[in-house]
Amino acid sequence: MSLTFTLDPAVTPALRDGILDLWADVSNAGGAVGFVPPVARDTIRPELVKHFVGMAEGRTRLLVAHDEAGQVAATAFFTFNTHRLMTHWVWLYTVMVHPRHQGKGYGRDLLAAAADAARTFEGIEAIRLTCRGGLGLERFYGSCGYKEVGRIPGAIRVAPGDDRDDVIMLLPLA
Ligand SMILES: CC(C)(COP(=O)(O)OP(=O)(O)OC[C@H]1O[C@@H](n2cnc3c(N)ncnc32)[C@H](O)[C@@H]1OP(=O)(O)O)[C@@H](O)C(=O)NCCC(=O)NCCS
């Protein structure tokens, strides 16, 4: 089994529904992609629409992976900065691998493909992202070459009494 990566796929109903299913399944399995379980597709849909609007406006680019069955298996969204002094690096958001495919090295493949893609972006020298503390994600990103460069204590309130650090990770592309 292997994944097929596509940068800037055409936004079709199948892609939209596939990403919604992926995002809901990942979230409901406890993944740290902006929601806490239980979450419905309709709650996630506006966040996906925001990504699509960014893509239509050229501010966001999508790297998607399909599995051999043709299902959407993984995503990572790049967002460019509008601040004129920060156009030399890019944000990476909504990094996720479907729960049925996790733990097989696909996350690392996804991040390697994201770095390769970002190297083709004009003038981009680094990838920055944030992740939720307390899940071991720093170790995952560390295994992909990212370094922790900052941490905001308790910035993410996943539930009353359960605050998590917002961890800032950076990958220089040189
Ligand atoms: C995080 C995620 C993308 C990793 O993808 P994956 O395919 O499961 O990861 P891989 O199989 O490529 O693992 C690569 C390495 O990271 C480690 N790793 C993966 N997920 C980890 C986690 N949550 N905590 C600690 N280590 C993790 C693996 O053990 C492996 O290390 P090893 O080579 O030393 O064994 C995936 O688990 C996921 O989608 N999680 C839910 C969504 C999420 O939280 N995304 C992060 C948003 S910031």
Coordinates of C-alpha atoms and ligand atoms in Angstrom, one line a residue:
M1 CA 0.0 0.0 0.0
S2 CA 1.3 3.5 -0.8
L3 CA -0.1 7.0 -1.1
T4 CA -0.2 9.2 -4.1
F5 CA 0.5 12.9 -3.4
T6 CA -1.0 15.7 -5.4
L7 CA -0.2 19.4 -5.0
D8 CA -3.0 21.8 -5.9
P9 CA -5.6 19.2 -6.8
A10 CA -8.8 20.4 -8.6
V11 CA -11.5 21.1 -6.0
T12 CA -14.2 18.6 -6.9
P13 CA -17.2 17.5 -4.8
A14 CA -15.4 14.2 -4.3
L15 CA -12.3 15.9 -2.9
R16 CA -14.4 18.1 -0.7
D17 CA -16.4 15.2 0.7
G18 CA -13.2 13.1 1.1
I19 CA -11.5 15.8 3.1
L20 CA -14.6 16.3 5.2
D21 CA -14.7 12.6 6.0
L22 CA -11.0 12.5 6.7
W23 CA -11.1 15.6 9.0
A24 CA -14.2 14.3 10.9
D25 CA -12.7 10.8 11.3
V26 CA -9.3 12.2 12.5
S27 CA -11.0 14.6 14.9
N28 CA -13.3 11.9 16.3
A29 CA -10.3 9.6 16.9
G30 CA -8.8 12.4 19.1
G31 CA -6.6 14.1 16.5
A32 CA -5.5 17.6 17.2
V33 CA -6.7 19.4 14.1
G34 CA -8.8 22.2 15.5
F35 CA -11.7 20.3 17.1
V36 CA -12.4 18.0 20.0
P37 CA -14.7 14.9 19.7
P38 CA -17.5 14.4 19.1
V39 CA -17.6 16.7 16.0
A40 CA -19.9 16.5 13.0
R41 CA -19.0 17.1 9.4
D42 CA -21.3 20.2 9.3
T43 CA -19.2 21.8 12.1
I44 CA -16.0 21.2 10.2
R45 CA -17.3 22.3 6.8
P46 CA -16.9 26.1 7.4
E47 CA -13.2 25.6 8.3
L48 CA -12.7 23.6 5.0
V49 CA -14.5 26.3 3.1
K50 CA -12.1 28.9 4.6
H51 CA -9.2 26.8 3.2
F52 CA -10.9 26.6 -0.2
V53 CA -11.4 30.3 -0.3
G54 CA -7.7 30.8 0.5
M55 CA -6.9 28.4 -2.3
A56 CA -9.1 30.4 -4.7
E57 CA -7.4 33.6 -3.7
G58 CA -3.9 32.1 -4.1
R59 CA -3.1 32.5 -0.4
T60 CA -3.4 28.7 0.4
R61 CA -2.2 25.6 -1.4
L62 CA -3.2 22.0 -0.7
L63 CA -1.1 18.9 -0.7
V64 CA -3.4 15.8 -0.6
A65 CA -2.7 12.1 -0.6
H66 CA -5.0 9.4 -1.9
D67 CA -4.7 5.7 -1.0
E68 CA -4.8 2.9 -3.5
A69 CA -8.6 2.7 -3.1
G70 CA -8.8 6.3 -4.3
Q71 CA -9.9 7.6 -0.9
V72 CA -8.5 10.8 0.5
A73 CA -5.9 9.6 3.1
A74 CA -4.0 12.6 4.2
T75 CA -3.7 16.4 3.8
A76 CA -1.5 19.4 4.6
F77 CA -2.5 23.0 3.7
F78 CA 0.1 25.7 3.1
T79 CA -0.8 29.3 3.9
F80 CA 1.4 32.2 2.7
N81 CA 1.9 35.3 4.8
T82 CA 0.3 38.6 3.7
H83 CA 2.7 40.6 6.0
R84 CA 5.3 42.0 3.6
L85 CA 8.2 41.2 5.9
M86 CA 7.2 37.6 6.3
T87 CA 6.9 36.4 2.8
H88 CA 10.0 34.1 3.0
W89 CA 8.3 31.4 5.0
V90 CA 5.0 29.5 4.9
W91 CA 2.5 28.1 7.5
L92 CA 1.5 24.5 7.4
Y93 CA -2.0 23.7 8.7
T94 CA -4.3 20.7 9.1
V95 CA -1.7 18.0 8.9
M96 CA -3.6 14.7 9.2
V97 CA -3.4 11.1 8.2
H98 CA -6.6 9.0 8.3
P99 CA -6.7 6.8 11.5
R100 CA -6.8 3.6 9.4
H101 CA -3.4 4.6 7.9
Q102 CA -1.7 6.1 10.9
G103 CA 1.5 4.5 12.3
K104 CA 2.8 3.2 9.0
G105 CA 5.1 6.1 8.1
Y106 CA 2.7 8.0 6.0
G107 CA 2.8 11.0 8.3
R108 CA 6.5 11.2 7.7
D109 CA 6.0 10.7 3.9
L110 CA 3.4 13.6 4.0
L111 CA 5.8 16.0 5.8
A112 CA 8.6 15.0 3.4
A113 CA 6.3 15.7 0.4
A114 CA 5.3 19.0 2.0
A115 CA 9.0 20.1 2.4
D116 CA 9.7 19.1 -1.2
A117 CA 6.6 21.1 -2.4
A118 CA 7.6 24.1 -0.3
R119 CA 11.1 24.1 -1.8
T120 CA 9.5 24.7 -5.2
F121 CA 7.6 27.8 -3.9
E122 CA 9.3 31.0 -5.0
G123 CA 11.3 32.6 -2.2
I124 CA 10.1 30.3 0.6
E125 CA 12.9 29.4 3.1
A126 CA 11.1 27.7 6.0
I127 CA 7.9 26.0 7.1
R128 CA 6.3 27.0 10.4
L129 CA 3.5 25.2 12.2
T130 CA 1.9 24.9 15.6
C131 CA 0.8 21.8 17.4
R132 CA -1.2 20.9 20.5
G133 CA 1.0 19.9 23.5
G134 CA 0.4 16.7 25.5
L135 CA 0.0 14.3 22.5
G136 CA 3.6 13.6 21.6
L137 CA 3.3 15.5 18.4
E138 CA 6.6 17.4 19.0
R139 CA 8.3 14.0 18.7
F140 CA 6.5 13.3 15.4
Y141 CA 7.5 16.6 13.9
G142 CA 11.0 16.2 15.4
S143 CA 11.3 12.9 13.5
C144 CA 10.5 14.9 10.4
G145 CA 13.3 17.4 11.0
Y146 CA 11.3 20.2 12.7
K147 CA 12.7 22.0 15.8
E148 CA 10.6 23.3 18.6
V149 CA 11.2 27.1 18.6
G150 CA 8.5 28.3 21.0
R151 CA 5.7 27.2 23.3
I152 CA 2.8 29.3 24.7
P153 CA 1.8 27.7 28.0
G154 CA -1.9 26.6 28.2
A155 CA -3.0 28.5 25.1
I156 CA -5.3 25.7 23.9
R157 CA -8.3 24.9 26.1
V158 CA -9.5 21.6 24.9
A159 CA -11.9 21.3 27.8
P160 CA -12.5 23.2 31.0
G161 CA -9.5 22.4 33.2
D162 CA -7.6 20.9 30.4
D163 CA -5.3 23.5 28.9
R164 CA -2.6 22.5 26.5
D165 CA 0.5 24.3 25.3
D166 CA 0.6 25.7 21.8
V167 CA 3.9 24.5 20.5
I168 CA 5.7 26.3 17.6
M169 CA 7.7 24.1 15.3
L170 CA 10.0 25.3 12.4
L171 CA 11.7 23.5 9.5
P172 CA 14.4 25.6 7.7
L173 CA 14.4 24.4 4.0
A174 CA 18.0 25.3 3.2
Ligands
LIG1 C1 0.3 13.1 13.6 C2 0.1 12.2 12.4 C3 0.0 13.1 11.1 C4 1.3 11.3 12.2 O1 1.1 10.5 11.1 P1 1.4 8.9 11.1 O2 1.3 8.4 9.8 O3 0.6 8.3 12.2 O4 3.0 9.0 11.6 P2 4.2 8.0 11.1 O5 3.7 6.6 11.0 O6 4.8 8.6 9.9 O7 5.2 8.2 12.3 C5 6.4 8.9 12.2 C6 7.1 8.9 13.6 O8 6.4 9.8 14.4 C7 5.9 9.1 15.6 N1 4.5 9.5 15.9 C8 3.5 9.5 15.1 N2 2.4 10.1 15.7 C9 2.8 10.4 16.9 C10 2.2 11.0 18.0 N3 0.9 11.4 18.0 N4 3.0 11.1 19.2 C11 4.3 10.8 19.2 N5 4.9 10.2 18.2 C12 4.2 10.0 17.0 C13 5.9 7.6 15.2 O9 6.1 6.8 16.3 C14 7.1 7.6 14.3 O10 8.3 7.6 15.0 P3 9.4 6.3 14.9 O11 9.8 6.3 13.5 O12 10.4 6.7 15.9 O13 8.5 5.1 15.2 C15 -1.2 11.4 12.5 O14 -1.0 10.5 13.6 C16 -2.4 12.2 12.6 O15 -3.0 12.5 11.6 N6 -2.9 12.4 13.8 C17 -4.1 13.1 14.1 C18 -4.1 14.5 13.6 C19 -3.1 15.4 14.3 O16 -3.0 15.4 15.5 N7 -2.3 16.1 13.5 C20 -1.3 17.0 14.0 C21 -1.8 18.4 13.8 S1 -0.6 19.5 14.6

